[in-house]
Amino acid sequence: MSAESVQALLECSVSELTGRYVTQAQPVPQGLLEALEADPRQGAQALARKLRSRQEKNRAEGQRLRHLLKFETELWEQGLLKVAGVDEAGMAPLAGPVVAAAAILPRGYKLKGLDDSKKILDPDKREALAEALKRDVVAWAVGRAEVEEIDQLNIYHAGLLAMRRAVEGLGLTPDYVLVDARTIPQCPSPQRGIIKGDSLSLSIAAASVLAKTTRDRLMAELDARYPGYGLAAHKGYPTAQHVQAIQALGVLPIHRRSFGPVREALGLAQPSGPVPMQSELFAATPVPMAKR
């Protein structure tokens, strides 16, 4: 922008400039920020500080998102464009299914604020991110493992089953799959399990948000069907309120009978011995890894 144009903007009131560049978040013309910093008006200098702070936050957010795409970028550069992130929600609750999601992001996709769903504490923000993802992604799907399957398989393997169903629900075969912490049995694509993947991969973070918001909505629906248990508030987790409700009102069909507090309420003995892990129940399959 020319010096004359910047000077013309400086003739505007600070409130007008604030409306344009803070409230409406219009792009700040080149040279205006420096001119505001040199302006003797206190209001102009305060606006400059606000714009500079926003600029620095945007730069930091861009760097964070680029860092979260490091696994995807490696794969994209190899020509593997359909990279699916997979994560689940609802492993620890006493009630309801475990829900998994799979999401394939467009190459280079960045969504401001997207992160591991556990770090996004505002439910409205999670919902807004989920809606943006559903609009923008190449493909997404959710998969569930029901309470009966959880009790039959154990929660670990039910979670894997939900993940596999999410991948199968995409409607296409991913070139590669990134999974939070585990690998999925009978997955049709090469895959990689990443410890704390929902904090390290943007694709897995996207899946975590889709899984979390899907399950939260489901628990709100179940709360309307089974009032008095507080399902919409605690989402089925073993809070003191939930355990007390089970003891006072009884066990519902949606309660997981393989979980301790539910078994106790039913007067059932607790299972002995450790829960078998994936490596003991599924044959090891060599998985091709991305080149580094």
PDB file of N, CA, C and O in Angstrom, residues 75-124:
ATOM      1  N   LEU A  75       4.057 -38.615   3.891  1.00  0.00           N
ATOM      2  CA  LEU A  75       3.300 -39.531   3.039  1.00  0.00           C
ATOM      3  C   LEU A  75       2.846 -38.845   1.759  1.00  0.00           C
ATOM      4  O   LEU A  75       2.905 -39.421   0.667  1.00  0.00           O
ATOM      5  N   TRP A  76       2.366 -37.614   1.869  1.00  0.00           N
ATOM      6  CA  TRP A  76       1.945 -36.874   0.675  1.00  0.00           C
ATOM      7  C   TRP A  76       3.097 -36.750  -0.314  1.00  0.00           C
ATOM      8  O   TRP A  76       2.884 -36.873  -1.535  1.00  0.00           O
ATOM      9  N   GLU A  77       4.299 -36.493   0.206  1.00  0.00           N
ATOM     10  CA  GLU A  77       5.453 -36.331  -0.676  1.00  0.00           C
ATOM     11  C   GLU A  77       5.826 -37.620  -1.395  1.00  0.00           C
ATOM     12  O   GLU A  77       6.534 -37.591  -2.404  1.00  0.00           O
ATOM     13  N   GLN A  78       5.377 -38.750  -0.883  1.00  0.00           N
ATOM     14  CA  GLN A  78       5.591 -40.040  -1.544  1.00  0.00           C
ATOM     15  C   GLN A  78       4.462 -40.377  -2.514  1.00  0.00           C
ATOM     16  O   GLN A  78       4.448 -41.456  -3.109  1.00  0.00           O
ATOM     17  N   GLY A  79       3.508 -39.474  -2.651  1.00  0.00           N
ATOM     18  CA  GLY A  79       2.385 -39.727  -3.541  1.00  0.00           C
ATOM     19  C   GLY A  79       1.216 -40.424  -2.879  1.00  0.00           C
ATOM     20  O   GLY A  79       0.243 -40.788  -3.553  1.00  0.00           O
ATOM     21  N   LEU A  80       1.287 -40.620  -1.556  1.00  0.00           N
ATOM     22  CA  LEU A  80       0.200 -41.263  -0.807  1.00  0.00           C
ATOM     23  C   LEU A  80      -0.730 -40.152  -0.304  1.00  0.00           C
ATOM     24  O   LEU A  80      -0.570 -39.635   0.800  1.00  0.00           O
ATOM     25  N   LEU A  81      -1.685 -39.769  -1.132  1.00  0.00           N
ATOM     26  CA  LEU A  81      -2.504 -38.585  -0.850  1.00  0.00           C
ATOM     27  C   LEU A  81      -3.693 -38.881   0.050  1.00  0.00           C
ATOM     28  O   LEU A  81      -4.158 -37.992   0.762  1.00  0.00           O
ATOM     29  N   LYS A  82      -4.209 -40.094  -0.007  1.00  0.00           N
ATOM     30  CA  LYS A  82      -5.385 -40.436   0.811  1.00  0.00           C
ATOM     31  C   LYS A  82      -4.914 -41.013   2.145  1.00  0.00           C
ATOM     32  O   LYS A  82      -4.883 -42.210   2.360  1.00  0.00           O
ATOM     33  N   VAL A  83      -4.532 -40.120   3.046  1.00  0.00           N
ATOM     34  CA  VAL A  83      -4.028 -40.504   4.369  1.00  0.00           C
ATOM     35  C   VAL A  83      -5.165 -40.360   5.374  1.00  0.00           C
ATOM     36  O   VAL A  83      -5.670 -39.255   5.596  1.00  0.00           O
ATOM     37  N   ALA A  84      -5.573 -41.463   5.973  1.00  0.00           N
ATOM     38  CA  ALA A  84      -6.671 -41.443   6.938  1.00  0.00           C
ATOM     39  C   ALA A  84      -6.135 -41.417   8.360  1.00  0.00           C
ATOM     40  O   ALA A  84      -5.259 -42.216   8.714  1.00  0.00           O
ATOM     41  N   GLY A  85      -6.634 -40.501   9.160  1.00  0.00           N
ATOM     42  CA  GLY A  85      -6.371 -40.520  10.593  1.00  0.00           C
ATOM     43  C   GLY A  85      -7.524 -41.228  11.287  1.00  0.00           C
ATOM     44  O   GLY A  85      -8.683 -41.078  10.881  1.00  0.00           O
ATOM     45  N   VAL A  86      -7.217 -42.015  12.323  1.00  0.00           N
ATOM     46  CA  VAL A  86      -8.246 -42.792  13.016  1.00  0.00           C
ATOM     47  C   VAL A  86      -8.071 -42.642  14.525  1.00  0.00           C
ATOM     48  O   VAL A  86      -6.947 -42.740  15.043  1.00  0.00           O
ATOM     49  N   ASP A  87      -9.172 -42.418  15.221  1.00  0.00           N
ATOM     50  CA  ASP A  87      -9.143 -42.344  16.680  1.00  0.00           C
ATOM     51  C   ASP A  87     -10.511 -42.753  17.208  1.00  0.00           C
ATOM     52  O   ASP A  87     -11.481 -42.845  16.450  1.00  0.00           O
ATOM     53  N   GLU A  88     -10.583 -43.001  18.510  1.00  0.00           N
ATOM     54  CA  GLU A  88     -11.835 -43.422  19.119  1.00  0.00           C
ATOM     55  C   GLU A  88     -12.176 -42.544  20.317  1.00  0.00           C
ATOM     56  O   GLU A  88     -11.329 -41.803  20.814  1.00  0.00           O
ATOM     57  N   ALA A  89     -13.409 -42.664  20.773  1.00  0.00           N
ATOM     58  CA  ALA A  89     -13.874 -41.982  21.975  1.00  0.00           C
ATOM     59  C   ALA A  89     -14.781 -42.927  22.738  1.00  0.00           C
ATOM     60  O   ALA A  89     -15.572 -43.647  22.138  1.00  0.00           O
ATOM     61  N   GLY A  90     -14.647 -42.930  24.049  1.00  0.00           N
ATOM     62  CA  GLY A  90     -15.569 -43.712  24.865  1.00  0.00           C
ATOM     63  C   GLY A  90     -15.030 -45.038  25.339  1.00  0.00           C
ATOM     64  O   GLY A  90     -15.799 -45.986  25.529  1.00  0.00           O
ATOM     65  N   MET A  91     -13.727 -45.136  25.582  1.00  0.00           N
ATOM     66  CA  MET A  91     -13.170 -46.390  26.094  1.00  0.00           C
ATOM     67  C   MET A  91     -13.461 -46.554  27.595  1.00  0.00           C
ATOM     68  O   MET A  91     -13.713 -47.665  28.054  1.00  0.00           O
ATOM     69  N   ALA A  92     -13.438 -45.477  28.345  1.00  0.00           N
ATOM     70  CA  ALA A  92     -13.552 -45.568  29.797  1.00  0.00           C
ATOM     71  C   ALA A  92     -14.962 -45.515  30.361  1.00  0.00           C
ATOM     72  O   ALA A  92     -15.179 -45.961  31.492  1.00  0.00           O
ATOM     73  N   PRO A  93     -15.966 -45.004  29.658  1.00  0.00           N
ATOM     74  CA  PRO A  93     -17.304 -44.902  30.252  1.00  0.00           C
ATOM     75  C   PRO A  93     -17.902 -46.243  30.658  1.00  0.00           C
ATOM     76  O   PRO A  93     -17.520 -47.295  30.149  1.00  0.00           O
ATOM     77  N   LEU A  94     -18.866 -46.169  31.554  1.00  0.00           N
ATOM     78  CA  LEU A  94     -19.603 -47.357  31.997  1.00  0.00           C
ATOM     79  C   LEU A  94     -20.796 -47.653  31.098  1.00  0.00           C
ATOM     80  O   LEU A  94     -21.375 -48.738  31.202  1.00  0.00           O
ATOM     81  N   ALA A  95     -21.158 -46.689  30.246  1.00  0.00           N
ATOM     82  CA  ALA A  95     -22.373 -46.841  29.446  1.00  0.00           C
ATOM     83  C   ALA A  95     -22.141 -46.387  28.019  1.00  0.00           C
ATOM     84  O   ALA A  95     -21.298 -45.518  27.755  1.00  0.00           O
ATOM     85  N   GLY A  96     -22.900 -46.962  27.095  1.00  0.00           N
ATOM     86  CA  GLY A  96     -22.880 -46.545  25.711  1.00  0.00           C
ATOM     87  C   GLY A  96     -21.792 -47.220  24.898  1.00  0.00           C
ATOM     88  O   GLY A  96     -20.891 -47.863  25.438  1.00  0.00           O
ATOM     89  N   PRO A  97     -21.883 -47.091  23.581  1.00  0.00           N
ATOM     90  CA  PRO A  97     -20.901 -47.718  22.704  1.00  0.00           C
ATOM     91  C   PRO A  97     -19.575 -46.978  22.716  1.00  0.00           C
ATOM     92  O   PRO A  97     -19.479 -45.848  23.203  1.00  0.00           O
ATOM     93  N   VAL A  98     -18.543 -47.619  22.181  1.00  0.00           N
ATOM     94  CA  VAL A  98     -17.306 -46.920  21.859  1.00  0.00           C
ATOM     95  C   VAL A  98     -17.430 -46.495  20.399  1.00  0.00           C
ATOM     96  O   VAL A  98     -17.907 -47.255  19.555  1.00  0.00           O
ATOM     97  N   VAL A  99     -17.062 -45.260  20.117  1.00  0.00           N
ATOM     98  CA  VAL A  99     -17.224 -44.677  18.786  1.00  0.00           C
ATOM     99  C   VAL A  99     -15.860 -44.306  18.233  1.00  0.00           C
ATOM    100  O   VAL A  99     -15.052 -43.675  18.927  1.00  0.00           O
ATOM    101  N   ALA A 100     -15.587 -44.696  17.004  1.00  0.00           N
ATOM    102  CA  ALA A 100     -14.346 -44.331  16.329  1.00  0.00           C
ATOM    103  C   ALA A 100     -14.681 -43.512  15.098  1.00  0.00           C
ATOM    104  O   ALA A 100     -15.792 -43.574  14.564  1.00  0.00           O
ATOM    105  N   ALA A 101     -13.707 -42.739  14.642  1.00  0.00           N
ATOM    106  CA  ALA A 101     -13.872 -41.969  13.414  1.00  0.00           C
ATOM    107  C   ALA A 101     -12.612 -42.079  12.578  1.00  0.00           C
ATOM    108  O   ALA A 101     -11.513 -42.286  13.106  1.00  0.00           O
ATOM    109  N   ALA A 102     -12.785 -41.952  11.281  1.00  0.00           N
ATOM    110  CA  ALA A 102     -11.679 -41.891  10.330  1.00  0.00           C
ATOM    111  C   ALA A 102     -11.879 -40.658   9.468  1.00  0.00           C
ATOM    112  O   ALA A 102     -13.015 -40.330   9.103  1.00  0.00           O
ATOM    113  N   ALA A 103     -10.792 -39.961   9.162  1.00  0.00           N
ATOM    114  CA  ALA A 103     -10.889 -38.738   8.363  1.00  0.00           C
ATOM    115  C   ALA A 103      -9.685 -38.628   7.439  1.00  0.00           C
ATOM    116  O   ALA A 103      -8.550 -38.883   7.858  1.00  0.00           O
ATOM    117  N   ILE A 104      -9.944 -38.257   6.191  1.00  0.00           N
ATOM    118  CA  ILE A 104      -8.884 -38.015   5.206  1.00  0.00           C
ATOM    119  C   ILE A 104      -8.887 -36.526   4.891  1.00  0.00           C
ATOM    120  O   ILE A 104      -9.852 -35.999   4.339  1.00  0.00           O
ATOM    121  N   LEU A 105      -7.806 -35.847   5.249  1.00  0.00           N
ATOM    122  CA  LEU A 105      -7.702 -34.412   5.018  1.00  0.00           C
ATOM    123  C   LEU A 105      -7.180 -34.128   3.608  1.00  0.00           C
ATOM    124  O   LEU A 105      -6.381 -34.898   3.075  1.00  0.00           O
ATOM    125  N   PRO A 106      -7.597 -33.019   3.007  1.00  0.00           N
ATOM    126  CA  PRO A 106      -6.973 -32.601   1.753  1.00  0.00           C
ATOM    127  C   PRO A 106      -5.494 -32.289   1.986  1.00  0.00           C
ATOM    128  O   PRO A 106      -5.100 -31.922   3.094  1.00  0.00           O
ATOM    129  N   ARG A 107      -4.693 -32.448   0.951  1.00  0.00           N
ATOM    130  CA  ARG A 107      -3.262 -32.183   1.088  1.00  0.00           C
ATOM    131  C   ARG A 107      -3.017 -30.747   1.543  1.00  0.00           C
ATOM    132  O   ARG A 107      -3.581 -29.796   0.992  1.00  0.00           O
ATOM    133  N   GLY A 108      -2.192 -30.593   2.592  1.00  0.00           N
ATOM    134  CA  GLY A 108      -1.850 -29.280   3.116  1.00  0.00           C
ATOM    135  C   GLY A 108      -2.938 -28.613   3.929  1.00  0.00           C
ATOM    136  O   GLY A 108      -2.818 -27.440   4.297  1.00  0.00           O
ATOM    137  N   TYR A 109      -3.993 -29.347   4.274  1.00  0.00           N
ATOM    138  CA  TYR A 109      -5.145 -28.760   4.970  1.00  0.00           C
ATOM    139  C   TYR A 109      -4.768 -28.285   6.365  1.00  0.00           C
ATOM    140  O   TYR A 109      -4.092 -28.984   7.127  1.00  0.00           O
ATOM    141  N   LYS A 110      -5.210 -27.084   6.703  1.00  0.00           N
ATOM    142  CA  LYS A 110      -5.010 -26.533   8.041  1.00  0.00           C
ATOM    143  C   LYS A 110      -6.331 -25.932   8.502  1.00  0.00           C
ATOM    144  O   LYS A 110      -6.940 -25.145   7.778  1.00  0.00           O
ATOM    145  N   LEU A 111      -6.763 -26.291   9.685  1.00  0.00           N
ATOM    146  CA  LEU A 111      -7.986 -25.745  10.275  1.00  0.00           C
ATOM    147  C   LEU A 111      -7.618 -25.120  11.612  1.00  0.00           C
ATOM    148  O   LEU A 111      -7.211 -25.816  12.553  1.00  0.00           O
ATOM    149  N   LYS A 112      -7.754 -23.813  11.705  1.00  0.00           N
ATOM    150  CA  LYS A 112      -7.370 -23.090  12.913  1.00  0.00           C
ATOM    151  C   LYS A 112      -8.101 -23.644  14.124  1.00  0.00           C
ATOM    152  O   LYS A 112      -9.308 -23.817  14.111  1.00  0.00           O
ATOM    153  N   GLY A 113      -7.332 -23.946  15.175  1.00  0.00           N
ATOM    154  CA  GLY A 113      -7.911 -24.442  16.420  1.00  0.00           C
ATOM    155  C   GLY A 113      -8.047 -25.945  16.501  1.00  0.00           C
ATOM    156  O   GLY A 113      -8.340 -26.481  17.577  1.00  0.00           O
ATOM    157  N   LEU A 114      -7.818 -26.657  15.381  1.00  0.00           N
ATOM    158  CA  LEU A 114      -7.968 -28.115  15.406  1.00  0.00           C
ATOM    159  C   LEU A 114      -6.871 -28.738  16.257  1.00  0.00           C
ATOM    160  O   LEU A 114      -5.687 -28.429  16.103  1.00  0.00           O
ATOM    161  N   ASP A 115      -7.260 -29.631  17.152  1.00  0.00           N
ATOM    162  CA  ASP A 115      -6.324 -30.263  18.070  1.00  0.00           C
ATOM    163  C   ASP A 115      -6.966 -31.535  18.597  1.00  0.00           C
ATOM    164  O   ASP A 115      -8.123 -31.854  18.273  1.00  0.00           O
ATOM    165  N   ASP A 116      -6.224 -32.260  19.413  1.00  0.00           N
ATOM    166  CA  ASP A 116      -6.775 -33.406  20.137  1.00  0.00           C
ATOM    167  C   ASP A 116      -8.049 -32.961  20.853  1.00  0.00           C
ATOM    168  O   ASP A 116      -8.061 -31.930  21.537  1.00  0.00           O
ATOM    169  N   SER A 117      -9.117 -33.723  20.690  1.00  0.00           N
ATOM    170  CA  SER A 117     -10.411 -33.314  21.258  1.00  0.00           C
ATOM    171  C   SER A 117     -10.345 -33.128  22.768  1.00  0.00           C
ATOM    172  O   SER A 117     -11.088 -32.321  23.340  1.00  0.00           O
ATOM    173  N   LYS A 118      -9.453 -33.859  23.445  1.00  0.00           N
ATOM    174  CA  LYS A 118      -9.350 -33.733  24.908  1.00  0.00           C
ATOM    175  C   LYS A 118      -8.817 -32.358  25.309  1.00  0.00           C
ATOM    176  O   LYS A 118      -8.998 -31.931  26.455  1.00  0.00           O
ATOM    177  N   LYS A 119      -8.137 -31.665  24.399  1.00  0.00           N
ATOM    178  CA  LYS A 119      -7.600 -30.344  24.691  1.00  0.00           C
ATOM    179  C   LYS A 119      -8.595 -29.236  24.361  1.00  0.00           C
ATOM    180  O   LYS A 119      -8.358 -28.071  24.700  1.00  0.00           O
ATOM    181  N   ILE A 120      -9.685 -29.572  23.688  1.00  0.00           N
ATOM    182  CA  ILE A 120     -10.698 -28.583  23.315  1.00  0.00           C
ATOM    183  C   ILE A 120     -11.838 -28.704  24.316  1.00  0.00           C
ATOM    184  O   ILE A 120     -12.710 -29.570  24.194  1.00  0.00           O
ATOM    185  N   LEU A 121     -11.836 -27.846  25.323  1.00  0.00           N
ATOM    186  CA  LEU A 121     -12.760 -28.002  26.443  1.00  0.00           C
ATOM    187  C   LEU A 121     -14.140 -27.415  26.158  1.00  0.00           C
ATOM    188  O   LEU A 121     -15.112 -27.796  26.818  1.00  0.00           O
ATOM    189  N   ASP A 122     -14.245 -26.514  25.198  1.00  0.00           N
ATOM    190  CA  ASP A 122     -15.521 -25.872  24.891  1.00  0.00           C
ATOM    191  C   ASP A 122     -16.305 -26.761  23.919  1.00  0.00           C
ATOM    192  O   ASP A 122     -15.895 -26.950  22.767  1.00  0.00           O
ATOM    193  N   PRO A 123     -17.459 -27.315  24.351  1.00  0.00           N
ATOM    194  CA  PRO A 123     -18.230 -28.192  23.453  1.00  0.00           C
ATOM    195  C   PRO A 123     -18.668 -27.499  22.170  1.00  0.00           C
ATOM    196  O   PRO A 123     -18.712 -28.128  21.106  1.00  0.00           O
ATOM    197  N   ASP A 124     -19.004 -26.216  22.249  1.00  0.00           N
ATOM    198  CA  ASP A 124     -19.426 -25.491  21.052  1.00  0.00           C
ATOM    199  C   ASP A 124     -18.279 -25.383  20.048  1.00  0.00           C
ATOM    200  O   ASP A 124     -18.492 -25.482  18.830  1.00  0.00           O
TER     201      ASP A 124
END
